[in-house]
């Protein structure tokens, strides 16, 4: 049975983004890839923003458990999502395949 985090009400989405953002940050810091991730996120962000704004405008999805704070036409949590997802992907990738980890595994 999954825990019901909807008890956080309008802060549910924000809490999940902060949790996974923390996981991403820890992985990136451990792998020494904070700068690499920041550059990648900055490059991807405009594309993600346009995509997100469009999908929200046409009603592809509706976010109910959010703060209600919009920034530049989209929910605050979506801005975090656009940084957390690539950050987590890069953090996992660099943890598995990064130079320091690969060097340590090779002896």
C-alpha positions as a Python dict, from the first residue, in 0.01 Angstrom:
ca = {
    (1, 'X'): (0, 0, 0),
    (2, 'X'): (133, 341, -98),
    (3, 'X'): (150, 619, 161),
    (4, 'X'): (-109, 889, 100),
    (5, 'X'): (90, 1211, 71),
    (6, 'X'): (-216, 1408, -33),
    (7, 'X'): (-247, 1500, 335),
    (8, 'X'): (-5, 1778, 241),
    (9, 'X'): (-291, 1931, 44),
    (10, 'X'): (-187, 2214, -181),
    (11, 'X'): (178, 2154, -91),
    (12, 'X'): (182, 1793, -215),
    (13, 'X'): (340, 1860, -555),
    (14, 'X'): (588, 2109, -407),
    (15, 'X'): (691, 1857, -140),
    (16, 'X'): (754, 1585, -397),
    (17, 'X'): (963, 1822, -611),
    (18, 'X'): (1168, 1927, -308),
    (19, 'X'): (1221, 1566, -204),
    (20, 'X'): (1335, 1447, -547),
    (21, 'X'): (1529, 1770, -599),
    (22, 'X'): (1722, 1693, -283),
    (23, 'X'): (1794, 1341, -408),
    (24, 'X'): (1915, 1487, -740),
    (25, 'X'): (2134, 1745, -564),
    (26, 'X'): (2297, 1482, -341),
    (27, 'X'): (2372, 1257, -640),
    (28, 'X'): (2510, 1546, -846),
    (29, 'X'): (2727, 1671, -561),
    (30, 'X'): (2858, 1322, -489),
    (31, 'X'): (2943, 1271, -857),
    (32, 'X'): (3098, 1618, -892),
    (33, 'X'): (2850, 1704, -1166),
    (34, 'X'): (2668, 2011, -1032),
    (35, 'X'): (2810, 2241, -1300),
    (36, 'X'): (2747, 1993, -1580),
    (37, 'X'): (2385, 1954, -1468),
    (38, 'X'): (2333, 2330, -1432),
    (39, 'X'): (2450, 2392, -1788),
    (40, 'X'): (2231, 2113, -1924),
    (41, 'X'): (1926, 2236, -1731),
    (42, 'X'): (1978, 2593, -1853),
    (43, 'X'): (1992, 2474, -2213),
    (44, 'X'): (1686, 2249, -2178),
    (45, 'X'): (1476, 2490, -1972),
    (46, 'X'): (1341, 2712, -2254),
    (47, 'X'): (1229, 2406, -2450),
    (48, 'X'): (1065, 2254, -2143),
    (49, 'X'): (896, 2584, -2057),
    (50, 'X'): (735, 2621, -2402),
    (51, 'X'): (631, 2256, -2401),
    (52, 'X'): (486, 2280, -2050),
    (53, 'X'): (303, 2606, -2113),
    (54, 'X'): (145, 2460, -2426),
    (55, 'X'): (35, 2133, -2264),
    (56, 'X'): (-122, 2320, -1974),
    (57, 'X'): (-298, 2562, -2210),
    (58, 'X'): (-458, 2285, -2416),
    (59, 'X'): (-557, 2087, -2107),
    (60, 'X'): (-330, 1785, -2144),
    (61, 'X'): (-309, 1765, -1766),
    (62, 'X'): (-450, 1939, -1462),
    (63, 'X'): (-251, 1977, -1143),
    (64, 'X'): (-479, 1984, -840),
    (65, 'X'): (-247, 1935, -541),
    (66, 'X'): (-33, 2245, -596),
    (67, 'X'): (28, 2574, -420),
    (68, 'X'): (-161, 2782, -676),
    (69, 'X'): (140, 3006, -730),
    (70, 'X'): (201, 3069, -1099),
    (71, 'X'): (525, 3211, -1234),
    (72, 'X'): (541, 3321, -1598),
    (73, 'X'): (213, 3147, -1675),
    (74, 'X'): (283, 2804, -1527),
    (75, 'X'): (273, 2659, -1175),
    (76, 'X'): (576, 2714, -953),
    (77, 'X'): (606, 2338, -914),
    (78, 'X'): (641, 2292, -1289),
    (79, 'X'): (944, 2520, -1294),
    (80, 'X'): (1101, 2300, -1028),
    (81, 'X'): (1002, 1987, -1221),
    (82, 'X'): (1187, 2118, -1528),
    (83, 'X'): (1507, 2134, -1321),
    (84, 'X'): (1457, 1827, -1102),
    (85, 'X'): (1397, 1572, -1378),
    (86, 'X'): (1711, 1642, -1583),
    (87, 'X'): (1907, 1692, -1260),
    (88, 'X'): (1800, 1351, -1135),
    (89, 'X'): (1873, 1184, -1468),
    (90, 'X'): (2220, 1342, -1485),
    (91, 'X'): (2281, 1263, -1117),
    (92, 'X'): (2201, 896, -1169),
    (93, 'X'): (2400, 880, -1492),
    (94, 'X'): (2706, 1045, -1340),
    (95, 'X'): (2682, 830, -1028),
    (96, 'X'): (2689, 518, -1243),
    (97, 'X'): (2924, 625, -1523),
    (98, 'X'): (3107, 934, -1397),
    (99, 'X'): (3486, 950, -1406),
    (100, 'X'): (3541, 925, -1031),
    (101, 'X'): (3308, 628, -993),
    (102, 'X'): (3445, 449, -1300),
    (103, 'X'): (3806, 508, -1186),
    (104, 'X'): (3730, 370, -839),
    (105, 'X'): (3559, 62, -985),
    (106, 'X'): (3858, -9, -1209),
    (107, 'X'): (4092, -18, -918),
}
